[in-house]
XYZ file of C-alpha atoms in Angstrom:
259
model
C 7.361 24.447 -12.966
C 4.460 22.778 -11.175
C 2.788 19.962 -13.061
C -1.016 19.746 -13.212
C -2.368 17.848 -10.223
C -3.720 15.070 -12.395
C -0.344 14.270 -14.024
C 1.277 12.853 -10.903
C -0.972 11.584 -8.114
C 0.821 11.431 -4.790
C -0.034 9.695 -1.524
C -2.094 12.097 0.604
C -0.398 13.769 3.551
C -3.618 13.755 5.548
C -6.852 11.895 4.917
C -10.162 13.730 4.973
C -13.044 11.255 4.635
C -15.987 12.493 2.623
C -19.151 10.990 1.188
C -19.338 10.253 -2.528
C -22.331 9.453 -4.713
C -23.084 5.728 -4.532
C -24.260 5.427 -8.133
C -22.362 6.130 -11.352
C -23.094 9.281 -13.341
C -24.566 9.241 -16.816
C -21.872 8.486 -19.417
C -20.237 11.619 -20.861
C -21.480 12.654 -24.286
C -17.973 12.282 -25.728
C -18.152 8.515 -25.435
C -21.930 8.087 -25.274
C -23.150 4.697 -24.102
C -19.633 3.278 -24.540
C -18.204 5.190 -21.558
C -16.525 2.789 -19.173
C -17.978 2.975 -15.650
C -15.059 3.320 -13.223
C -15.489 3.125 -9.445
C -12.794 5.004 -7.501
C -12.481 3.756 -3.907
C -10.426 6.427 -2.140
C -10.716 7.803 1.398
C -8.803 11.048 0.756
C -10.982 13.710 -0.858
C -8.206 15.590 -2.656
C -6.747 12.473 -4.244
C -10.234 11.270 -5.203
C -11.247 14.629 -6.706
C -8.086 14.830 -8.823
C -8.528 11.288 -10.080
C -12.254 11.636 -10.769
C -11.719 14.887 -12.671
C -8.928 13.376 -14.741
C -10.953 10.285 -15.615
C -14.005 12.337 -16.494
C -11.937 14.522 -18.832
C -10.760 11.352 -20.541
C -14.368 10.319 -21.196
C -14.891 7.785 -18.422
C -18.072 7.610 -16.346
C -16.188 7.842 -13.059
C -17.737 7.874 -9.589
C -16.284 7.471 -6.124
C -16.837 6.112 -2.638
C -14.790 6.672 0.497
C -15.250 3.474 2.551
C -14.958 -0.260 2.103
C -18.623 -0.828 2.923
C -19.660 1.619 0.190
C -17.350 -0.161 -2.234
C -18.948 -3.512 -1.450
C -22.376 -1.968 -2.090
C -21.439 0.070 -5.152
C -19.208 -2.268 -7.136
C -21.997 -4.060 -9.109
C -22.507 -0.878 -11.169
C -18.825 -0.658 -12.114
C -16.938 -2.118 -15.065
C -13.536 -1.321 -13.529
C -12.516 -0.577 -9.924
C -9.577 1.541 -8.737
C -9.080 0.498 -5.116
C -6.999 2.170 -2.418
C -6.073 -0.185 0.425
C -6.136 2.336 3.287
C -9.821 2.745 4.096
C -11.416 3.862 7.365
C -13.670 0.857 8.004
C -12.283 -2.222 6.232
C -8.804 -3.058 5.034
C -8.620 -2.737 1.268
C -7.372 -6.318 0.899
C -10.518 -7.511 2.650
C -12.617 -5.376 0.310
C -10.764 -6.758 -2.699
C -11.376 -10.334 -1.597
C -15.032 -9.549 -0.906
C -15.610 -8.113 -4.377
C -13.666 -10.892 -6.065
C -15.738 -13.512 -4.239
C -18.892 -12.448 -6.064
C -17.686 -10.605 -9.158
C -15.138 -10.766 -11.973
C -15.053 -6.969 -12.314
C -11.408 -5.999 -12.913
C -9.666 -4.333 -9.960
C -6.537 -2.182 -10.029
C -5.076 -1.544 -6.591
C -3.850 2.066 -6.313
C -2.073 2.566 -3.003
C 0.920 3.948 -1.122
C 1.788 0.449 0.142
C 4.926 -0.248 -1.856
C 6.750 -3.300 -0.481
C 7.043 -6.537 -2.432
C 4.913 -8.275 0.215
C 2.182 -5.642 -0.191
C 2.160 -6.229 -3.953
C 1.991 -9.986 -3.511
C -0.853 -9.723 -1.005
C -2.762 -7.358 -3.287
C -2.493 -9.664 -6.287
C -3.346 -12.707 -4.182
C -6.435 -10.915 -2.874
C -7.726 -10.655 -6.438
C -6.307 -7.458 -7.916
C -5.671 -7.578 -11.645
C -2.905 -4.973 -11.364
C -1.101 -3.008 -8.634
C 0.010 0.625 -8.911
C 1.994 2.445 -6.204
C 1.534 6.150 -5.375
C 2.861 8.499 -6.598
C 2.150 7.473 -10.164
C 1.743 9.117 -13.536
C -1.814 9.540 -14.735
C -0.892 8.370 -18.230
C 0.555 5.173 -16.757
C -2.725 4.581 -14.920
C -4.681 5.038 -18.163
C -2.362 2.598 -19.940
C -2.800 0.022 -17.169
C -6.582 0.450 -17.277
C -6.579 -0.170 -21.027
C -4.329 -3.223 -20.628
C -6.525 -4.750 -17.923
C -9.686 -4.199 -19.963
C -8.089 -5.805 -23.037
C -7.300 -8.909 -20.984
C -10.815 -9.004 -19.549
C -12.489 -8.718 -22.937
C -10.308 -11.540 -24.262
C -11.510 -13.949 -21.555
C -14.730 -16.012 -21.722
C -17.246 -15.217 -18.954
C -16.865 -17.261 -15.808
C -19.473 -19.871 -14.965
C -21.922 -18.837 -12.229
C -21.887 -22.344 -10.711
C -19.741 -23.355 -7.716
C -19.385 -26.948 -6.559
C -17.780 -28.001 -3.303
C -18.046 -31.744 -2.728
C -21.746 -32.544 -2.453
C -22.646 -28.859 -2.270
C -23.737 -27.216 -5.543
C -24.499 -23.488 -5.846
C -26.009 -21.872 -8.947
C -25.290 -18.191 -8.380
C -27.431 -16.891 -11.239
C -30.504 -18.928 -10.289
C -29.781 -18.508 -6.543
C -30.272 -22.228 -5.990
C -28.259 -24.505 -3.703
C -28.405 -28.293 -3.541
C -26.710 -30.768 -1.216
C -26.253 -34.262 -2.596
C -28.681 -33.351 -5.372
C -31.418 -32.311 -2.940
C -32.512 -28.633 -3.046
C -31.825 -26.675 0.141
C -34.498 -24.139 1.093
C -32.513 -20.989 1.930
C -33.588 -17.452 2.711
C -32.021 -14.605 0.718
C -29.494 -13.786 3.444
C -28.680 -17.448 4.071
C -27.909 -17.896 0.371
C -25.776 -14.744 0.292
C -23.825 -15.895 3.353
C -23.289 -19.401 1.953
C -22.220 -17.990 -1.415
C -19.714 -15.661 0.255
C -18.110 -18.529 2.197
C -18.134 -20.953 -0.756
C -16.570 -18.351 -3.051
C -13.484 -18.147 -0.816
C -12.769 -21.750 0.239
C -10.198 -22.055 2.970
C -10.380 -18.332 3.730
C -11.632 -17.144 7.103
C -14.240 -14.423 6.550
C -14.520 -11.940 9.408
C -17.849 -11.015 10.941
C -17.294 -7.405 9.868
C -16.809 -8.402 6.239
C -19.889 -10.617 6.383
C -21.935 -7.721 7.776
C -20.574 -5.381 5.101
C -21.140 -7.726 2.191
C -24.304 -9.602 3.140
C -26.070 -6.904 5.139
C -24.475 -3.806 3.515
C -23.479 -2.554 6.959
C -19.941 -2.530 8.351
C -20.650 -0.019 11.120
C -23.577 -1.271 13.222
C -22.939 -3.512 16.232
C -22.815 -7.058 14.904
C -24.751 -8.604 17.799
C -26.020 -12.095 17.036
C -27.100 -11.482 13.431
C -24.260 -13.401 11.796
C -24.247 -16.193 14.387
C -28.007 -16.669 14.044
C -27.760 -17.104 10.270
C -24.758 -19.410 10.612
C -26.850 -21.487 12.999
C -29.766 -21.795 10.574
C -27.394 -22.710 7.732
C -25.834 -25.439 9.871
C -29.293 -26.767 10.680
C -30.064 -27.061 6.961
C -26.663 -28.234 5.664
C -25.039 -29.980 8.613
C -22.693 -28.624 11.235
C -19.545 -29.654 9.333
C -20.148 -27.229 6.461
C -19.394 -24.000 8.339
C -16.385 -23.842 10.659
C -16.055 -21.199 13.378
C -12.596 -19.674 13.795
C -12.818 -18.258 17.275
C -12.343 -14.515 17.569
C -12.141 -14.025 13.785
C -15.074 -15.376 11.784
C -16.086 -18.361 9.675
C -14.932 -20.483 6.764
C -16.422 -23.223 4.620
C -15.704 -26.735 5.866
C -14.960 -30.099 4.238
C -11.581 -29.210 2.769
C -11.905 -29.987 -0.957
C -11.456 -26.851 -3.083
C -14.489 -25.848 -5.180
C -14.510 -26.032 -8.936
C -16.389 -23.955 -11.468
C -18.631 -25.843 -13.876
């Protein structure tokens, strides 16, 4: 007997990219305003449709995107993210790190990558849980509930990052260096925040374009380098380190602390 498609979700045999709405739907009447907004990041249309339909039937306000760039744009509306790692534009681990750099929204990685190393890398990138395809839909629901219970039990994270003499208030969008305010443009602040949120991590130019400029597809040109140059002029050249052929990382070694 064939099981309903939503009971066991299998890795797709062939991926067919498709566009998805970039904003969440209105919450279903069954759960009213309490419907949890779930972002499904999945490149395969059949897998995404089955998952979205199953979540909607369970009363979730589920919506989907098919690329990493869309996930980086659409995640602020979500309360929970189900993230596949095999995306057409950005690696899912890169997307996970990008979201985690600016948000505490819980992430469950849902992927066909099944080795122990894959699991370790997914959790290190910021996933709250890791589920391998094929999986049972009821197990996914149980994991979603467990992750949300842990999230609700935690106090909200502070929006302030300090890194040596550098101080960044994310909520107020203010940066100071040695107690002196630094006059930054919107994009300069976003770029600095991205680097400071992942100390020691090299951020690729493509991820910077996707997260700061909402564009992972256009030719990168000199946009990123120009903004790095203006940041160095305002902060000092030692604060942003170029890793040739890859991207940039924050300098001056000491790990940031939240205040």
